[in-house]
Amino acid sequence: MIRDLTDDEARAALPLKWEAAGVVPAWVAEMDFAQAEPITEALVDAVRRGALGYPPHSEELGATFAGFARRHWGWDVPADASVATGGVVGGMRLALEVLCPPGPVVVPVPCYPPFRDVVEVSGREIVPIELDPDADDASLDLAAVSRAFAGGARTLLLCNPHNPLGYVPRREELAALAALAHEYDARVVADEIHGPLVLPPLDPAGPTFTPYLSVDERGIAVTSASKAFNMPATHGAQLVVLDPADRARLDVVPIPAQNTWSSLGVIASVVAWRDCDDWLAALVDRLASQRSLLAELLDARLPGARTRPLEATYLAWIDLRKYGVDDPAGAALAHGVRLAPGQDYQPGLAGHVRLNLATSPERLERIVGGLAAALAQ
Ligand SMILES: Cc1ncc(COP(=O)(O)O)c(C=O)c1O
């Protein structure tokens, strides 16, 4: 069911990821797989119908998301809780500007780089909480969050599940965060774009995905089918907010301040949330086998690499400090492999990379081989 793209197909389908000729790309978060057939059919049909007008206010988006949330996470979210938006990052900006109290914003680091940018763009001060790269536990430092709230911060940007750490926050941890947010009247904006991408657990006690709003009714979730279903260009995302007053505030945002969604994005998302469970199950199995292959390849070629358990996403966070190279991604590029540099996610952090394993086994071998050759020098 998961069809690997050939190099030529991938270059046509994912032009940013594959833009550099002669380089095997493992950087930006896109998968070298064809989309699910129902999505392709719906988009082709929509274009043939000429459905390229301004997007309507779709109730189907929230209703199909609610169905997905119930089937996959046992979460009953009201169908009218979703407000369409163009992208997750733009949706976070809207959440910050329209729904969050003034004041500094807590960002756990490492983070997906636009988390820092969105705080800056919205004119807020950032309060980073850095993870010690030697810590085994990737959970939130709740004592640091409490200090930040006590010091005046009133918003926290949460990545659930976490890019780049591949970590799935536990329900108790999220409930403790919610309690802190209530104590300080702060709001948590949860980016849940990777929610559908929780992989089969590595041990029986492995985590499942907890939607943040299931533990904090004042939370704001921003999500999209675009990551799990590999269609970021369609620009259909959604804010999920439980309070009708919050939705009313979003509804009256003036057009230049909006982050308008695309009709095609809504069509594709509705199909993804409603009709693609089998494809998603096959994808998650495939990613789990790539995860095993990566572990084998690193064991064989880079035994000094330290990885965190990849509980979710297809983005492995790899600590290569043992090899004494500050910028392993830069070194790997000279060997024909493009990885995402760790310092983009945690400024000043040397010796880390983020590796995108959503590709063919053969390419993954070339990626690890290129990295190993770069670090051997
Ligand atoms: C955590 C996270 N949030 C948001 C995005 C991007 O979402 P969008 O393109 O909808 O802004 C990504 C893309 O990789 C991501 O990993």
Coordinates of C-alpha atoms and ligand atoms in Angstrom, one line a residue:
M1 CA 0.0 0.0 0.0
I2 CA 3.0 2.3 0.6
R3 CA 4.6 3.0 -2.7
D4 CA 8.2 4.3 -2.8
L5 CA 8.8 7.1 -5.3
T6 CA 11.7 6.6 -7.7
D7 CA 14.3 9.4 -7.6
D8 CA 12.7 11.0 -10.7
E9 CA 9.2 10.8 -9.1
A10 CA 10.5 12.2 -5.8
R11 CA 12.2 15.1 -7.6
A12 CA 8.9 16.0 -9.3
A13 CA 6.7 15.4 -6.2
L14 CA 9.0 17.0 -3.5
P15 CA 10.9 19.7 -5.3
L16 CA 12.2 21.4 -2.2
K17 CA 13.4 18.3 -0.5
W18 CA 15.1 17.0 -3.7
E19 CA 16.3 20.3 -5.1
A20 CA 20.0 19.6 -5.0
A21 CA 21.1 17.4 -7.8
G22 CA 23.2 14.4 -6.8
V23 CA 22.3 14.7 -3.1
V24 CA 20.3 12.1 -1.1
P25 CA 17.9 14.2 1.0
A26 CA 17.1 13.4 4.6
W27 CA 16.3 16.9 5.9
V28 CA 12.9 18.5 5.5
A29 CA 10.0 16.5 6.9
E30 CA 8.4 15.0 3.8
M31 CA 8.2 11.3 2.9
D32 CA 9.5 9.7 -0.3
F33 CA 6.2 7.9 -0.7
A34 CA 3.2 8.4 -3.0
Q35 CA 0.1 9.9 -1.3
A36 CA -2.8 7.7 -0.4
E37 CA -4.9 6.9 -3.5
P38 CA -8.2 8.4 -2.1
I39 CA -6.4 11.7 -1.6
T40 CA -5.1 11.8 -5.2
E41 CA -8.5 10.9 -6.6
A42 CA -10.3 13.6 -4.6
L43 CA -7.8 16.3 -5.6
V44 CA -7.8 15.3 -9.3
D45 CA -11.6 15.2 -9.2
A46 CA -11.8 18.6 -7.5
V47 CA -9.5 20.2 -10.1
R48 CA -11.5 18.6 -13.0
R49 CA -14.6 20.1 -11.4
G50 CA -12.9 23.4 -11.4
A51 CA -13.3 23.6 -7.6
L52 CA -10.8 26.4 -7.4
G53 CA -12.9 29.1 -5.8
Y54 CA -12.5 30.7 -2.4
P55 CA -12.8 28.1 0.3
P56 CA -16.2 27.8 2.0
H57 CA -16.6 27.4 5.8
S58 CA -16.4 23.7 5.8
E59 CA -18.1 21.7 8.6
E60 CA -16.8 18.5 7.2
L61 CA -13.2 19.3 8.2
G62 CA -14.2 19.4 11.9
A63 CA -16.6 16.5 11.6
T64 CA -14.1 14.2 9.9
F65 CA -11.3 15.2 12.3
A66 CA -13.6 14.3 15.2
G67 CA -14.2 10.9 13.7
F68 CA -10.5 10.3 13.3
A69 CA -9.8 11.5 16.9
R70 CA -12.5 9.1 18.2
R71 CA -11.3 6.1 16.2
H72 CA -7.6 6.6 16.8
W73 CA -7.3 8.2 20.2
G74 CA -10.6 7.5 21.9
W75 CA -11.1 11.3 22.1
D76 CA -14.5 12.9 21.7
V77 CA -13.8 16.3 20.3
P78 CA -16.9 18.3 19.2
A79 CA -17.2 18.6 15.4
D80 CA -17.5 22.4 15.6
A81 CA -14.2 22.8 17.6
S82 CA -12.1 23.0 14.4
V83 CA -11.4 26.3 12.7
A84 CA -9.7 26.0 9.3
T85 CA -6.4 27.7 8.7
G86 CA -3.7 27.5 6.1
G87 CA -0.8 25.9 7.9
V88 CA 0.2 24.8 11.4
V89 CA 2.8 27.5 11.8
G90 CA 0.5 30.3 10.6
G91 CA -2.2 28.8 12.9
M92 CA 0.2 29.1 15.8
R93 CA 0.7 32.7 15.0
L94 CA -3.0 33.3 15.0
A95 CA -3.4 31.5 18.3
L96 CA -0.6 33.7 19.8
E97 CA -2.0 36.9 18.5
V98 CA -5.7 36.4 18.9
L99 CA -6.1 34.0 21.9
C100 CA -3.1 34.1 24.1
P101 CA -2.5 36.7 26.9
P102 CA 0.3 39.2 26.4
G103 CA 3.6 38.3 28.0
P104 CA 6.6 36.1 27.2
V105 CA 6.2 32.7 25.6
V106 CA 7.9 29.5 26.9
V107 CA 9.5 27.4 24.2
P108 CA 11.1 24.0 25.1
V109 CA 14.3 23.6 23.2
P110 CA 15.3 21.8 21.0
C111 CA 12.4 22.8 18.9
Y112 CA 11.1 22.9 15.3
P113 CA 12.8 26.2 14.3
P114 CA 9.6 28.1 13.4
F115 CA 8.5 27.8 17.0
R116 CA 11.1 30.4 17.8
D117 CA 10.4 32.5 14.7
V118 CA 6.6 32.6 15.4
V119 CA 7.2 34.1 18.9
E120 CA 9.5 36.7 17.4
V121 CA 7.1 37.5 14.5
S122 CA 4.3 38.0 17.0
G123 CA 6.4 40.5 18.9
R124 CA 6.7 38.4 22.1
E125 CA 9.7 37.6 24.2
I126 CA 10.9 34.0 24.1
V127 CA 11.7 32.1 27.3
P128 CA 13.6 29.0 26.2
I129 CA 13.8 25.9 28.3
E130 CA 16.7 23.9 27.1
L131 CA 16.9 20.1 27.3
D132 CA 20.3 18.9 28.6
P133 CA 21.6 16.8 25.6
D134 CA 22.9 14.3 28.1
A135 CA 19.6 13.8 29.8
D136 CA 18.0 10.4 29.0
D137 CA 14.5 11.7 29.8
A138 CA 13.0 14.0 27.2
S139 CA 10.0 15.0 29.2
L140 CA 9.2 18.6 29.9
D141 CA 11.1 20.3 32.8
L142 CA 8.0 21.2 34.7
A143 CA 10.0 23.0 37.4
A144 CA 11.4 25.3 34.8
V145 CA 8.0 25.8 33.3
S146 CA 6.7 26.8 36.7
R147 CA 9.6 29.3 37.2
A148 CA 8.9 30.8 33.7
F149 CA 5.2 31.2 34.5
A150 CA 6.0 32.7 38.0
G151 CA 8.4 35.1 36.1
G152 CA 5.6 36.4 33.9
A153 CA 5.4 34.1 30.9
R154 CA 1.7 33.3 30.0
T155 CA 1.9 31.0 27.0
L156 CA 3.8 27.8 26.3
L157 CA 4.3 26.2 22.8
L158 CA 4.2 22.5 23.1
C159 CA 5.1 20.0 20.3
N160 CA 3.1 16.9 20.9
P161 CA 4.5 14.5 19.7
H162 CA 7.9 16.2 19.6
N163 CA 9.9 17.2 16.6
P164 CA 12.9 16.7 16.6
L165 CA 13.1 14.4 19.7
G166 CA 10.6 11.8 18.5
Y167 CA 9.2 11.8 22.0
V168 CA 5.5 11.3 22.9
P169 CA 4.6 13.3 26.1
R170 CA 2.8 11.2 28.6
R171 CA -0.7 11.9 29.9
E172 CA 0.4 12.5 33.5
E173 CA 3.1 15.0 32.2
L174 CA 0.5 16.9 30.1
A175 CA -2.0 16.9 33.0
A176 CA 0.7 18.4 35.3
L177 CA 1.4 21.0 32.6
A178 CA -2.3 21.8 32.4
A179 CA -2.4 22.3 36.2
L180 CA 0.4 24.8 36.0
A181 CA -1.2 26.6 33.2
H182 CA -4.4 26.9 35.2
E183 CA -2.5 28.1 38.3
Y184 CA -1.0 31.0 36.4
D185 CA -3.9 31.6 33.9
A186 CA -1.5 30.7 31.1
R187 CA -2.3 29.0 27.8
V188 CA -0.7 26.1 26.1
V189 CA -0.6 26.0 22.3
A190 CA -0.1 22.4 21.2
D191 CA 1.2 21.7 17.8
E192 CA -0.2 18.2 17.1
I193 CA 0.7 17.7 13.5
H194 CA 2.7 14.6 14.3
G195 CA -0.2 13.1 16.4
P196 CA -1.2 10.4 13.8
L197 CA 2.5 9.3 13.6
V198 CA 2.9 7.5 16.9
L199 CA 4.9 4.3 16.0
P200 CA 4.3 0.9 17.4
P201 CA 5.8 0.9 20.9
L202 CA 9.3 -0.3 21.4
D203 CA 8.3 -1.9 24.6
P204 CA 4.9 -3.0 26.0
A205 CA 4.7 0.1 28.2
G206 CA 5.3 2.3 25.3
P207 CA 3.3 5.5 24.9
T208 CA 0.1 6.4 23.1
F209 CA -0.8 9.8 21.9
T210 CA -2.7 12.1 24.3
P211 CA -4.4 15.0 22.6
Y212 CA -3.5 18.0 24.8
L213 CA -7.1 19.3 24.9
S214 CA -8.2 16.0 26.5
V215 CA -6.4 17.1 29.6
D216 CA -6.8 20.9 29.3
E217 CA -10.0 22.4 28.0
R218 CA -8.4 25.8 27.7
G219 CA -5.6 24.5 25.5
I220 CA -5.3 25.4 21.9
A221 CA -4.4 22.6 19.4
V222 CA -3.1 23.3 15.9
T223 CA -3.0 20.3 13.6
S224 CA -3.2 19.2 10.0
A225 CA -3.4 16.0 8.1
S226 CA -0.6 17.3 5.9
K227 CA 2.3 15.7 7.7
A228 CA 1.0 12.2 8.2
F229 CA -0.5 12.1 4.7
N230 CA 2.4 13.9 3.0
M231 CA 0.7 16.8 1.4
P232 CA 2.1 20.1 2.9
A233 CA 1.5 22.0 -0.3
T234 CA -2.3 21.6 0.0
H235 CA -2.5 24.1 2.9
G236 CA -5.3 22.8 4.9
A237 CA -4.8 22.9 8.7
Q238 CA -7.0 23.6 11.7
L239 CA -7.0 25.2 15.0
V240 CA -8.9 23.2 17.6
V241 CA -10.5 25.2 20.4
L242 CA -13.2 24.1 22.7
D243 CA -14.5 27.4 23.9
P244 CA -17.1 29.0 21.4
A245 CA -15.9 32.5 22.6
D246 CA -12.4 31.7 21.3
R247 CA -13.8 30.5 18.0
A248 CA -15.8 33.7 17.7
R249 CA -12.6 35.7 18.2
L250 CA -10.9 33.7 15.4
D251 CA -13.9 34.2 13.1
V252 CA -13.6 38.0 13.2
V253 CA -9.8 38.2 12.5
P254 CA -9.5 40.8 9.6
I255 CA -8.5 39.2 6.3
P256 CA -4.9 40.6 6.1
A257 CA -4.2 39.0 9.5
Q258 CA -5.7 35.6 8.6
N259 CA -3.8 32.6 7.3
T260 CA -6.3 31.5 4.7
W261 CA -6.7 27.9 3.9
S262 CA -7.0 26.4 0.5
S263 CA -10.2 24.7 -0.9
L264 CA -8.0 21.8 -2.1
G265 CA -6.4 21.6 1.4
V266 CA -9.8 21.1 3.0
I267 CA -10.9 18.5 0.4
A268 CA -7.6 16.6 0.9
S269 CA -7.8 16.8 4.7
V270 CA -11.4 15.6 4.8
V271 CA -10.5 12.5 2.8
A272 CA -7.4 11.9 4.9
W273 CA -9.2 12.1 8.2
R274 CA -12.1 10.0 6.9
D275 CA -11.0 7.5 4.3
C276 CA -7.3 6.7 4.8
D277 CA -7.0 4.6 8.0
D278 CA -5.6 1.6 6.1
W279 CA -3.0 3.6 4.4
L280 CA -2.0 5.2 7.7
A281 CA -1.7 1.8 9.4
A282 CA 0.6 0.6 6.5
L283 CA 2.6 3.8 6.7
V284 CA 3.2 3.4 10.5
D285 CA 4.3 -0.2 9.9
R286 CA 6.7 0.9 7.2
L287 CA 8.1 3.7 9.4
A288 CA 8.7 1.2 12.2
S289 CA 10.7 -1.1 9.9
Q290 CA 12.7 1.9 8.8
R291 CA 13.3 2.7 12.5
S292 CA 14.7 -0.9 13.0
L293 CA 16.8 -0.6 9.9
L294 CA 18.3 2.7 11.1
A295 CA 19.2 1.1 14.4
E296 CA 21.0 -1.7 12.6
L297 CA 22.8 0.7 10.3
L298 CA 23.9 2.9 13.1
D299 CA 25.1 -0.1 15.1
A300 CA 27.2 -1.3 12.2
R301 CA 28.5 2.0 10.7
L302 CA 28.3 4.6 13.6
P303 CA 28.5 2.7 16.9
G304 CA 29.3 6.0 18.7
A305 CA 26.0 7.5 17.7
R306 CA 23.4 8.0 20.5
T307 CA 19.7 8.1 19.5
R308 CA 16.6 8.7 21.5
P309 CA 13.8 6.2 21.3
L310 CA 11.8 7.1 18.2
E311 CA 8.3 6.9 19.6
A312 CA 6.7 9.1 17.0
T313 CA 7.5 10.9 13.7
Y314 CA 9.9 9.7 11.1
L315 CA 12.6 12.2 12.3
A316 CA 15.5 10.6 14.3
W317 CA 17.5 12.9 16.6
I318 CA 21.1 11.7 16.6
D319 CA 23.8 12.7 19.0
L320 CA 27.2 12.3 17.2
R321 CA 29.4 14.3 19.6
K322 CA 31.6 11.3 20.1
Y323 CA 32.9 11.8 16.6
G324 CA 34.2 15.3 17.5
V325 CA 32.7 17.1 14.5
D326 CA 30.8 20.2 15.4
D327 CA 28.6 20.3 12.3
P328 CA 28.0 16.7 11.1
A329 CA 25.3 17.8 8.7
G330 CA 27.7 20.1 7.0
A331 CA 30.3 17.3 6.8
A332 CA 27.7 14.9 5.4
L333 CA 26.7 17.3 2.6
A334 CA 30.2 17.0 1.2
H335 CA 29.5 13.2 1.0
G336 CA 26.2 13.7 -1.0
V337 CA 23.8 13.4 2.0
R338 CA 21.7 16.3 3.3
L339 CA 20.6 16.1 6.9
A340 CA 19.1 18.8 9.1
P341 CA 21.7 20.4 11.4
G342 CA 21.1 20.0 15.1
Q343 CA 22.0 23.7 15.8
D344 CA 18.9 24.7 13.8
Y345 CA 16.8 23.2 16.5
Q346 CA 18.9 24.2 19.5
P347 CA 21.2 27.1 18.7
G348 CA 24.7 26.5 19.9
L349 CA 24.3 22.7 20.2
A350 CA 27.2 21.0 18.4
G351 CA 27.4 17.4 17.1
H352 CA 23.7 16.6 16.5
V353 CA 21.6 15.9 13.4
R354 CA 18.0 15.2 12.6
L355 CA 17.6 12.4 10.1
N356 CA 14.5 11.8 8.0
L357 CA 14.1 8.1 7.6
A358 CA 10.9 8.1 5.5
T359 CA 12.5 6.8 2.4
S360 CA 13.5 3.5 0.8
P361 CA 15.8 1.1 2.7
E362 CA 18.4 1.6 -0.1
R363 CA 18.4 5.3 0.3
L364 CA 18.6 5.0 4.1
E365 CA 21.7 2.9 3.7
R366 CA 23.2 5.6 1.5
I367 CA 22.3 8.3 4.0
V368 CA 23.9 6.5 6.9
G369 CA 26.8 5.5 4.7
G370 CA 27.4 9.1 3.7
L371 CA 27.3 10.3 7.2
A372 CA 29.7 7.6 8.4
A373 CA 32.1 8.4 5.6
A374 CA 32.0 12.1 6.6
L375 CA 32.7 11.4 10.3
A376 CA 35.4 8.9 9.5
Q377 CA 37.7 11.7 8.2
Ligands
LIG1 C1 6.1 20.2 14.4 C2 5.8 20.8 13.1 N1 4.9 21.8 13.1 C3 4.6 22.3 11.9 C4 5.1 21.9 10.7 C5 4.8 22.6 9.4 O1 3.4 22.8 9.3 P1 2.8 23.7 8.2 O2 3.5 23.5 6.9 O3 1.4 23.3 8.2 O4 3.0 25.1 8.8 C6 6.1 20.9 10.7 C7 6.7 20.5 9.5 O5 7.6 19.7 9.5 C8 6.4 20.3 12.0 O6 7.3 19.3 12.0

